[in-house]
C-alpha positions as a Markdown table, in Angstrom:
| # | Residue | x | y | z |
|---|---|---|---|---|
| 1 | Met | -164.9 | 23.2 | -19.4 |
| 2 | Ala | -168.5 | 22.1 | -19.3 |
| 3 | His | -167.6 | 18.7 | -20.6 |
| 4 | Leu | -165.0 | 18.3 | -17.8 |
| 5 | Leu | -167.6 | 19.3 | -15.2 |
| 6 | Ile | -169.9 | 16.7 | -16.4 |
| 7 | Val | -167.2 | 14.0 | -16.5 |
| 8 | Ser | -166.2 | 15.0 | -12.9 |
| 9 | Trp | -169.7 | 14.7 | -11.7 |
| 10 | Leu | -170.1 | 11.3 | -13.4 |
| 11 | Thr | -166.8 | 9.9 | -12.1 |
| 12 | Leu | -166.2 | 11.6 | -8.8 |
| 13 | Arg | -169.5 | 11.5 | -7.0 |
| 14 | Pro | -169.7 | 9.0 | -4.1 |
| 15 | Arg | -171.6 | 5.7 | -4.5 |
| 16 | Thr | -173.2 | 3.7 | -1.8 |
| 17 | Val | -172.4 | 0.0 | -2.5 |
| 18 | Pro | -172.2 | -2.9 | -0.2 |
| 19 | Trp | -168.7 | -3.9 | -1.3 |
| 20 | Val | -166.0 | -2.5 | -3.5 |
| 21 | Pro | -163.5 | -4.5 | -5.6 |
| 22 | Ala | -159.8 | -4.0 | -5.2 |
| 23 | Ala | -158.1 | -1.3 | -7.3 |
| 24 | Asn | -156.8 | -2.5 | -10.7 |
| 25 | Leu | -153.3 | -1.5 | -11.3 |
| 26 | Glu | -152.5 | -4.2 | -13.9 |
| 27 | Pro | -152.8 | -2.9 | -17.4 |
| 28 | Leu | -155.4 | -4.7 | -19.6 |
| 29 | Ala | -156.7 | -6.9 | -16.7 |
| 30 | Thr | -160.2 | -5.4 | -16.7 |
| 31 | Ile | -160.4 | -5.4 | -20.5 |
| 32 | Arg | -159.4 | -9.1 | -20.6 |
| 33 | Ala | -161.9 | -9.9 | -17.9 |
| 34 | Glu | -164.7 | -8.2 | -19.7 |
| 35 | Leu | -163.9 | -9.9 | -23.0 |
| 36 | Ala | -163.4 | -13.3 | -21.3 |
| 37 | Leu | -167.1 | -13.3 | -20.4 |
| 38 | Gly | -167.9 | -13.3 | -24.1 |
| 39 | Pro | -169.7 | -10.6 | -26.2 |
| 40 | Ser | -172.3 | -9.1 | -24.0 |
| 41 | Trp | -174.1 | -5.8 | -23.8 |
| 42 | Gln | -172.6 | -5.1 | -20.4 |
| 43 | Ala | -169.1 | -5.5 | -21.7 |
| 44 | Val | -169.8 | -3.1 | -24.6 |
| 45 | Gln | -171.3 | -0.6 | -22.2 |
| 46 | His | -168.4 | -0.8 | -19.8 |
| 47 | Leu | -165.6 | -0.7 | -22.4 |
| 48 | Gly | -167.4 | 1.7 | -24.8 |
| 49 | Gly | -168.4 | 4.0 | -22.0 |
| 50 | Ser | -164.8 | 4.3 | -20.8 |
| 51 | Val | -163.7 | 5.1 | -24.4 |
| 52 | Leu | -166.5 | 7.6 | -25.0 |
| 53 | Leu | -166.3 | 9.4 | -21.7 |
| 54 | Leu | -163.3 | 11.5 | -22.6 |
| 55 | Ala | -163.5 | 11.2 | -26.4 |
| 56 | Pro | -164.9 | 14.8 | -26.9 |
| 57 | Leu | -161.6 | 16.1 | -25.6 |
| 58 | Gly | -159.9 | 14.9 | -28.8 |
| 59 | Val | -161.7 | 17.8 | -30.5 |
| 60 | Leu | -162.1 | 20.2 | -27.7 |
| 61 | Leu | -158.5 | 20.4 | -26.7 |
| 62 | Pro | -157.1 | 21.4 | -30.2 |
| 63 | Leu | -160.1 | 23.6 | -30.6 |
| 64 | Ser | -159.3 | 25.6 | -27.5 |
| 65 | Ala | -155.8 | 26.4 | -28.9 |
| 66 | Gly | -157.4 | 27.9 | -32.1 |
| 67 | Arg | -154.4 | 27.2 | -34.3 |
| 68 | Leu | -154.9 | 26.0 | -37.9 |
| 69 | Asn | -151.3 | 25.7 | -39.0 |
| 70 | Val | -149.8 | 23.2 | -36.7 |
| 71 | Ser | -148.1 | 19.9 | -37.3 |
| 72 | Pro | -150.6 | 17.0 | -37.2 |
| 73 | Leu | -148.1 | 14.8 | -35.3 |
| 74 | Val | -147.5 | 17.5 | -32.7 |
| 75 | Ser | -151.2 | 18.2 | -32.3 |
| 76 | Phe | -151.9 | 14.5 | -31.9 |
| 77 | Ala | -149.2 | 14.0 | -29.4 |
| 78 | Arg | -150.2 | 17.1 | -27.4 |
| 79 | Thr | -153.9 | 16.2 | -27.3 |
| 80 | Thr | -153.3 | 12.5 | -26.5 |
| 81 | Phe | -150.9 | 13.4 | -23.7 |
| 82 | Ala | -153.3 | 15.9 | -22.2 |
| 83 | Gly | -156.1 | 13.4 | -22.5 |
| 84 | Ala | -154.0 | 10.8 | -20.7 |
| 85 | Met | -153.1 | 13.2 | -17.9 |
| 86 | Ile | -156.8 | 14.2 | -17.4 |
| 87 | Ala | -157.8 | 10.5 | -17.3 |
| 88 | Leu | -155.0 | 9.8 | -14.8 |
| 89 | Ala | -156.0 | 12.7 | -12.6 |
| 90 | Ile | -159.6 | 11.4 | -12.6 |
| 91 | Glu | -158.4 | 8.0 | -11.5 |
| 92 | Leu | -156.2 | 9.4 | -8.8 |
| 93 | Leu | -159.0 | 11.5 | -7.5 |
| 94 | Gln | -161.3 | 8.5 | -7.5 |
| 95 | Ser | -159.0 | 6.7 | -4.9 |
| 96 | Gly | -160.4 | 9.1 | -2.3 |
| 97 | Val | -164.1 | 8.9 | -3.2 |
| 98 | Pro | -166.2 | 6.4 | -1.3 |
| 99 | Gly | -167.5 | 3.6 | -3.5 |
| 100 | Arg | -165.1 | 4.4 | -6.4 |
| 101 | Val | -162.1 | 2.3 | -7.3 |
| 102 | Pro | -159.2 | 3.4 | -9.5 |
| 103 | Asp | -158.6 | 1.3 | -12.6 |
| 104 | Ile | -155.6 | 1.7 | -14.9 |
| 105 | Asp | -157.7 | 0.4 | -17.8 |
| 106 | Ser | -160.0 | 3.4 | -17.6 |
| 107 | Val | -156.9 | 5.6 | -18.2 |
| 108 | Leu | -156.0 | 3.5 | -21.2 |
| 109 | Leu | -159.5 | 3.5 | -22.7 |
| 110 | Gly | -160.1 | 7.2 | -22.1 |
| 111 | Thr | -156.8 | 8.0 | -23.8 |
| 112 | Leu | -157.7 | 5.7 | -26.7 |
| 113 | Gly | -161.0 | 7.6 | -27.0 |
| 114 | Val | -159.3 | 11.0 | -27.1 |
| 115 | Ala | -156.7 | 9.7 | -29.7 |
| 116 | Leu | -159.3 | 8.1 | -32.0 |
| 117 | Val | -161.6 | 11.1 | -32.1 |
| 118 | His | -158.6 | 13.4 | -32.7 |
| 119 | Leu | -157.4 | 11.3 | -35.6 |
| 120 | Thr | -160.8 | 11.1 | -37.2 |
| 121 | Val | -162.0 | 14.7 | -36.8 |
| 122 | Val | -159.3 | 17.2 | -36.3 |
| 123 | Pro | -157.1 | 16.8 | -39.5 |
| 124 | Gly | -160.1 | 17.1 | -41.8 |
| 125 | Ala | -161.6 | 20.0 | -39.9 |
| 126 | Arg | -158.4 | 21.9 | -39.9 |
| 127 | Arg | -157.9 | 21.3 | -43.6 |
| 128 | Arg | -161.5 | 22.6 | -44.3 |
| 129 | Leu | -160.9 | 25.7 | -42.1 |
| 130 | Arg | -157.6 | 26.5 | -43.8 |
| 131 | Arg | -159.3 | 26.3 | -47.2 |
| 132 | Arg | -162.0 | 28.5 | -46.0 |
| 133 | Glu | -159.6 | 31.0 | -44.6 |
| 134 | Glu | -157.6 | 31.1 | -47.9 |
| 135 | Arg | -160.7 | 31.6 | -49.9 |
| 136 | Leu | -161.9 | 34.4 | -47.7 |
| 137 | Arg | -158.5 | 36.1 | -47.7 |
| 138 | Gly | -158.6 | 36.4 | -51.5 |
| 139 | Arg | -162.1 | 38.1 | -51.5 |
| 140 | Thr | -162.8 | 41.8 | -51.1 |
| 141 | Pro | -164.3 | 42.4 | -47.6 |
| 142 | Arg | -168.0 | 43.3 | -47.7 |
| 143 | Ile | -170.1 | 45.2 | -45.3 |
| 144 | Pro | -172.6 | 42.9 | -43.7 |
| 145 | Arg | -176.3 | 43.2 | -44.6 |
| 146 | Val | -175.5 | 45.5 | -47.6 |
| 147 | Glu | -172.9 | 43.3 | -49.4 |
| 148 | Val | -171.1 | 46.3 | -50.8 |
| 149 | Ala | -167.4 | 46.7 | -50.7 |
| 150 | Pro | -166.3 | 49.7 | -48.6 |
| 151 | Gln | -164.4 | 52.5 | -50.3 |
| 152 | Ala | -160.9 | 52.5 | -49.0 |
| 153 | Asp | -160.2 | 56.1 | -49.6 |
| 154 | Val | -163.2 | 57.5 | -47.7 |
| 155 | Leu | -161.6 | 57.2 | -44.3 |
| 156 | Ser | -158.0 | 57.4 | -45.3 |
| 157 | Gly | -158.0 | 61.1 | -46.1 |
| 158 | Gly | -156.5 | 60.4 | -49.6 |
| 159 | Arg | -159.2 | 62.4 | -51.4 |
| 160 | Thr | -159.5 | 66.1 | -51.0 |
| 161 | Tyr | -162.7 | 68.0 | -51.7 |
| 162 | Arg | -162.6 | 71.7 | -52.9 |
């Protein structure tokens, strides 16, 4: 939630500029224009910033569900779709903000960031958490601080005292 608030503040606050370019509704036009200027720091900042803006959602969205045993393909599809819808919503909201212009390439780059981070982080993290859960399931539960296993029959009433 905090990440989306920061993204909203960065992308939806009004800017005072002397002129605003036209909205870009042609896919890949902005990316081609940035790359046509040659490799420059400004192109890396613009394209990389668009990729990195929503990238944390690739981990945060599956993490919010809290499921460990889910199909990797379903998880990827669900996360990527949600990231694309959030990016699209941001671009649609930008059409009403002074000084901001919607750009379809921002939707594509934001979705790409979500997908890449999900593919690189989530499957390994889920695998590690599943192993940890299996390892902990096989151990006897211990009382924290004391590290002694509780006696099961103390509270169950199974033992009678005469």
